[in-house]
CSV table of C-alpha atoms in Angstrom, one decimal:
chain,number,residue,atom,x,y,z
A,1,ASN,CA,-49.6,43.6,-73.4
A,2,ALA,CA,-47.5,43.5,-69.9
A,3,GLY,CA,-47.9,40.7,-67.4
A,4,VAL,CA,-47.5,41.4,-63.9
A,5,MET,CA,-44.5,43.7,-63.3
A,6,GLN,CA,-42.5,43.3,-60.0
A,7,ASN,CA,-39.2,45.4,-59.2
A,8,PRO,CA,-36.7,44.7,-58.1
A,9,ARG,CA,-36.3,41.0,-59.1
A,10,HIS,CA,-33.6,40.7,-56.8
A,11,LEU,CA,-32.8,42.6,-53.4
A,12,VAL,CA,-30.1,42.4,-51.2
A,13,ARG,CA,-30.4,44.0,-47.6
A,14,ARG,CA,-28.6,43.6,-44.3
A,15,ARG,CA,-30.3,42.9,-41.0
A,16,GLY,CA,-32.2,45.7,-39.7
A,17,GLN,CA,-32.9,47.7,-43.0
A,18,GLU,CA,-35.9,48.3,-44.9
A,19,ALA,CA,-37.0,46.1,-48.1
A,20,ARG,CA,-39.4,47.5,-50.4
A,21,LEU,CA,-41.0,45.7,-53.2
A,22,ARG,CA,-42.9,46.9,-56.2
A,23,CYS,CA,-46.2,45.3,-57.9
A,24,SER,CA,-47.7,46.7,-61.1
A,25,PRO,CA,-50.8,44.7,-61.9
A,26,MET,CA,-51.4,43.6,-65.2
A,27,LYS,CA,-53.5,46.1,-67.6
A,28,GLY,CA,-57.1,46.0,-66.7
A,29,HIS,CA,-56.5,44.4,-63.3
A,30,SER,CA,-57.3,46.2,-59.9
A,31,HIS,CA,-56.8,43.5,-57.7
A,32,VAL,CA,-53.2,42.5,-56.1
A,33,TYR,CA,-52.3,39.7,-54.0
A,34,TRP,CA,-48.9,39.2,-52.3
A,35,TYR,CA,-47.6,35.7,-51.5
A,36,ARG,CA,-44.2,34.6,-50.2
A,37,GLN,CA,-42.6,31.2,-50.8
A,38,LEU,CA,-39.6,30.6,-48.4
A,39,PRO,CA,-36.9,28.3,-49.8
A,40,GLU,CA,-38.0,24.6,-50.6
A,41,GLU,CA,-41.5,25.5,-49.6
A,42,GLY,CA,-45.1,26.3,-51.2
A,43,LEU,CA,-46.3,29.6,-51.8
A,44,LYS,CA,-48.2,31.4,-48.7
A,45,PHE,CA,-50.8,33.9,-49.0
A,46,MET,CA,-49.9,37.2,-47.3
A,47,VAL,CA,-52.5,40.0,-48.4
A,48,TYR,CA,-54.7,40.8,-51.0
A,49,LEU,CA,-55.5,44.8,-52.0
A,50,GLN,CA,-57.9,47.0,-54.2
A,51,LYS,CA,-56.9,50.3,-54.9
A,52,GLU,CA,-56.9,52.3,-51.7
A,53,ASN,CA,-58.3,49.2,-49.9
A,54,ILE,CA,-56.9,46.4,-47.8
A,55,ILE,CA,-59.4,43.4,-48.1
A,56,ASP,CA,-57.6,40.5,-46.6
A,57,GLU,CA,-54.2,40.8,-44.4
A,58,SER,CA,-54.8,37.4,-42.7
A,59,GLY,CA,-51.3,36.2,-43.7
A,60,MET,CA,-49.6,39.1,-43.2
A,61,PRO,CA,-47.2,38.9,-40.2
A,62,LYS,CA,-48.2,41.3,-37.3
A,63,GLU,CA,-45.1,43.2,-37.2
A,64,ARG,CA,-42.6,44.8,-39.6
A,65,PHE,CA,-44.5,44.0,-42.8
A,66,SER,CA,-47.1,46.4,-44.4
A,67,ALA,CA,-48.9,46.6,-47.8
A,68,GLU,CA,-50.3,49.4,-49.8
A,69,PHE,CA,-52.1,49.8,-53.1
A,70,PRO,CA,-52.2,53.5,-53.5
A,71,LYS,CA,-54.6,55.3,-56.3
A,72,GLU,CA,-51.7,56.0,-58.4
A,73,GLY,CA,-48.5,53.8,-58.7
A,74,PRO,CA,-47.9,50.2,-57.9
A,75,SER,CA,-48.3,48.2,-55.2
A,76,ILE,CA,-46.1,48.2,-52.3
A,77,LEU,CA,-44.8,45.2,-49.8
A,78,ARG,CA,-42.6,47.0,-47.1
A,79,ILE,CA,-40.8,45.0,-44.8
A,80,GLN,CA,-39.2,46.8,-41.8
A,81,GLN,CA,-36.2,45.9,-39.7
A,82,VAL,CA,-35.4,42.8,-41.9
A,83,VAL,CA,-34.1,39.3,-40.6
A,84,ARG,CA,-32.6,36.4,-41.9
A,85,GLY,CA,-36.0,34.6,-41.9
A,86,ASP,CA,-37.8,37.0,-44.1
A,87,SER,CA,-35.3,36.0,-47.0
A,88,ALA,CA,-37.6,34.1,-49.5
A,89,ALA,CA,-39.4,35.5,-53.0
A,90,TYR,CA,-42.3,37.5,-53.0
A,91,PHE,CA,-44.7,37.0,-55.6
A,92,CYS,CA,-47.4,39.5,-56.5
A,93,ALA,CA,-50.3,38.4,-58.5
A,94,SER,CA,-53.3,40.1,-60.0
A,95,SER,CA,-57.0,39.8,-61.5
A,96,SER,CA,-59.6,41.8,-63.3
A,97,ALA,CA,-61.9,41.4,-60.2
A,98,GLY,CA,-61.6,39.5,-56.9
A,99,GLY,CA,-63.9,36.4,-56.0
A,100,LYS,CA,-65.1,33.9,-58.2
A,101,GLY,CA,-64.1,33.2,-62.1
A,102,ASN,CA,-61.3,35.2,-62.2
A,103,THR,CA,-57.7,34.0,-62.9
A,104,ILE,CA,-55.1,35.4,-61.0
A,105,TYR,CA,-51.6,35.8,-62.7
A,106,PHE,CA,-48.4,35.9,-61.4
A,107,GLY,CA,-45.7,38.1,-61.8
A,108,GLU,CA,-41.8,37.2,-61.9
A,109,GLY,CA,-40.8,37.6,-58.4
A,110,SER,CA,-39.0,39.3,-56.3
A,111,TRP,CA,-35.8,37.5,-54.5
A,112,LEU,CA,-35.1,38.9,-51.3
A,113,THR,CA,-31.8,38.0,-49.3
A,114,VAL,CA,-31.0,39.4,-46.2
A,115,VAL,CA,-27.2,38.9,-44.9
B,1,GLY,CA,-58.8,26.3,-42.4
B,2,GLN,CA,-57.3,24.6,-45.6
B,3,ASN,CA,-55.4,21.3,-46.0
B,4,ILE,CA,-54.0,20.7,-49.8
B,5,ASP,CA,-52.0,17.6,-50.3
B,6,GLN,CA,-49.9,16.4,-53.4
B,7,PRO,CA,-47.1,13.9,-54.0
B,8,THR,CA,-43.6,15.6,-53.4
B,9,GLU,CA,-41.9,14.3,-56.2
B,10,MET,CA,-42.4,12.3,-59.3
B,11,THR,CA,-40.4,10.8,-62.0
B,12,ALA,CA,-41.6,10.0,-66.0
B,13,THR,CA,-39.8,9.3,-69.0
B,14,GLU,CA,-39.8,11.7,-72.3
B,15,GLY,CA,-42.7,11.0,-74.2
B,16,ALA,CA,-44.7,9.4,-72.0
B,17,ILE,CA,-48.2,10.2,-69.7
B,18,VAL,CA,-48.3,11.5,-66.3
B,19,GLN,CA,-50.8,12.1,-63.7
B,20,ILE,CA,-50.2,14.4,-60.6
B,21,ASN,CA,-53.1,13.9,-57.9
B,22,CYS,CA,-54.2,16.5,-55.3
B,23,THR,CA,-56.6,16.3,-52.8
B,24,TYR,CA,-57.8,19.0,-50.5
B,25,GLN,CA,-60.0,19.4,-47.2
B,26,THR,CA,-61.3,23.1,-47.4
B,27,SER,CA,-63.6,25.1,-45.3
B,28,GLY,CA,-64.5,26.5,-48.7
B,29,PHE,CA,-64.1,26.1,-52.3
B,30,ASN,CA,-64.3,28.0,-55.2
B,31,GLY,CA,-62.4,26.9,-57.7
B,32,LEU,CA,-58.9,24.7,-58.0
B,33,PHE,CA,-56.0,26.2,-59.9
B,34,TRP,CA,-52.8,24.5,-61.3
B,35,TYR,CA,-49.8,26.2,-61.9
B,36,GLN,CA,-46.3,25.4,-63.4
B,37,GLN,CA,-43.2,26.7,-61.8
B,38,HIS,CA,-39.4,26.1,-62.7
B,39,ALA,CA,-36.7,26.8,-60.1
B,40,GLY,CA,-36.1,30.6,-59.7
B,41,GLU,CA,-39.4,31.8,-61.9
B,42,ALA,CA,-42.7,32.6,-61.3
B,43,PRO,CA,-45.6,30.3,-61.1
B,44,THR,CA,-47.4,30.0,-64.8
B,45,PHE,CA,-51.0,29.7,-64.8
B,46,LEU,CA,-52.1,26.3,-66.3
B,47,SER,CA,-55.7,25.6,-65.5
B,48,TYR,CA,-58.7,26.3,-63.7
B,49,ASN,CA,-61.6,23.9,-62.7
B,50,VAL,CA,-64.8,25.0,-60.7
B,51,LEU,CA,-67.1,22.5,-61.9
B,52,ASP,CA,-66.9,18.9,-61.8
B,53,GLY,CA,-65.4,17.3,-64.7
B,54,LEU,CA,-62.2,17.5,-67.3
B,55,GLU,CA,-60.8,20.3,-68.8
B,56,GLU,CA,-58.4,19.8,-71.9
B,57,LYS,CA,-55.7,22.2,-72.8
B,58,GLY,CA,-53.3,20.8,-75.4
B,59,ARG,CA,-51.0,18.3,-73.7
B,60,PHE,CA,-52.5,19.2,-70.2
B,61,SER,CA,-55.7,18.2,-68.8
B,62,SER,CA,-57.0,18.9,-65.2
B,63,PHE,CA,-59.9,17.0,-63.6
B,64,LEU,CA,-61.9,17.8,-60.7
B,65,SER,CA,-64.3,16.2,-58.4
B,66,ARG,CA,-65.7,18.4,-55.9
B,67,SER,CA,-67.6,15.7,-53.9
B,68,LYS,CA,-64.1,13.7,-53.2
B,69,GLY,CA,-62.1,17.0,-52.7
B,70,TYR,CA,-60.0,15.5,-55.6
B,71,SER,CA,-58.2,16.9,-58.5
B,72,TYR,CA,-55.6,15.7,-61.0
B,73,LEU,CA,-53.3,17.2,-63.8
B,74,LEU,CA,-52.7,15.1,-66.7
B,75,LEU,CA,-49.4,15.6,-69.0
B,76,LYS,CA,-49.2,14.0,-72.5
B,77,GLU,CA,-46.3,13.4,-74.7
B,78,LEU,CA,-43.9,14.6,-71.8
B,79,GLN,CA,-41.0,16.9,-73.1
B,80,MET,CA,-37.8,17.3,-71.0
B,81,LYS,CA,-39.1,21.1,-70.6
B,82,ASP,CA,-42.1,19.8,-68.3
B,83,SER,CA,-39.8,19.4,-65.7
B,84,ALA,CA,-41.0,21.7,-63.0
B,85,SER,CA,-43.0,21.6,-59.9
B,86,TYR,CA,-46.3,21.7,-60.2
B,87,LEU,CA,-48.8,23.5,-57.7
B,88,CYS,CA,-52.3,22.8,-56.9
B,89,ALA,CA,-54.3,25.4,-55.5
B,90,VAL,CA,-57.7,26.1,-54.0
B,91,ARG,CA,-59.6,29.3,-53.7
B,92,ASP,CA,-61.5,30.2,-50.8
B,93,ASN,CA,-65.1,30.9,-50.8
B,94,ALA,CA,-64.9,34.8,-50.8
B,95,GLY,CA,-62.5,34.3,-53.5
B,96,ASN,CA,-59.9,36.4,-51.8
B,97,MET,CA,-57.0,33.8,-51.5
B,98,LEU,CA,-55.3,30.8,-53.2
B,99,THR,CA,-54.0,27.9,-50.1
B,100,PHE,CA,-51.3,26.4,-52.3
B,101,GLY,CA,-50.3,22.7,-51.6
B,102,GLY,CA,-46.3,22.3,-51.4
B,103,GLY,CA,-46.1,21.3,-55.2
B,104,THR,CA,-45.0,18.5,-56.7
B,105,ARG,CA,-41.8,18.4,-58.3
B,106,LEU,CA,-41.9,16.5,-61.4
B,107,MET,CA,-38.4,15.2,-63.4
B,108,VAL,CA,-38.5,14.0,-66.9
B,109,LYS,CA,-36.1,11.6,-67.9
B,110,PRO,CA,-34.9,10.9,-71.7
């Protein structure tokens, strides 16, 4: 019973390149969340998605960042024209349903380094 | 908005008991989570409280008082492997997001 799967685990990008992070939720889960953890800081909510829908993107930076969760395939967090400040761990989490009473499980994370 | 406070660091001795406190002021509340996170790894789910009282699970227990905006995580019979960061997180009313505290870095010494 696989947990939340993220890839790549580690990604190095030069400034100005694009980064794509993928997340496959736990089996039976249809709700996906993305969080970012900057070095020595806490986890910060970015976006909450269900299949083909963005439910809450209040934590997403206004520019360069986008997320999707298509009908088929993993959820993708896309960062365009990366800058040094984007270097962080990006965690995906999933739950069986949104809202009350459902435990949220985290993936292993994708560590982005911008050089 | 959400504001969650927990101590930055704590130190305890192997075999002892440690209590990690978390206070929160939130505009909405729909449950409080505790996660363990080792350096460079993912947060691992420990406990979830939505009603007042104590939830016990092996060596770990978590307590919640909604009227006081207060929770604690109790770790008994500490082991060296318990050295990690412990994250307190509150879920909003809509259930869409978790707001995390900064985490408490626990160091267990022999």
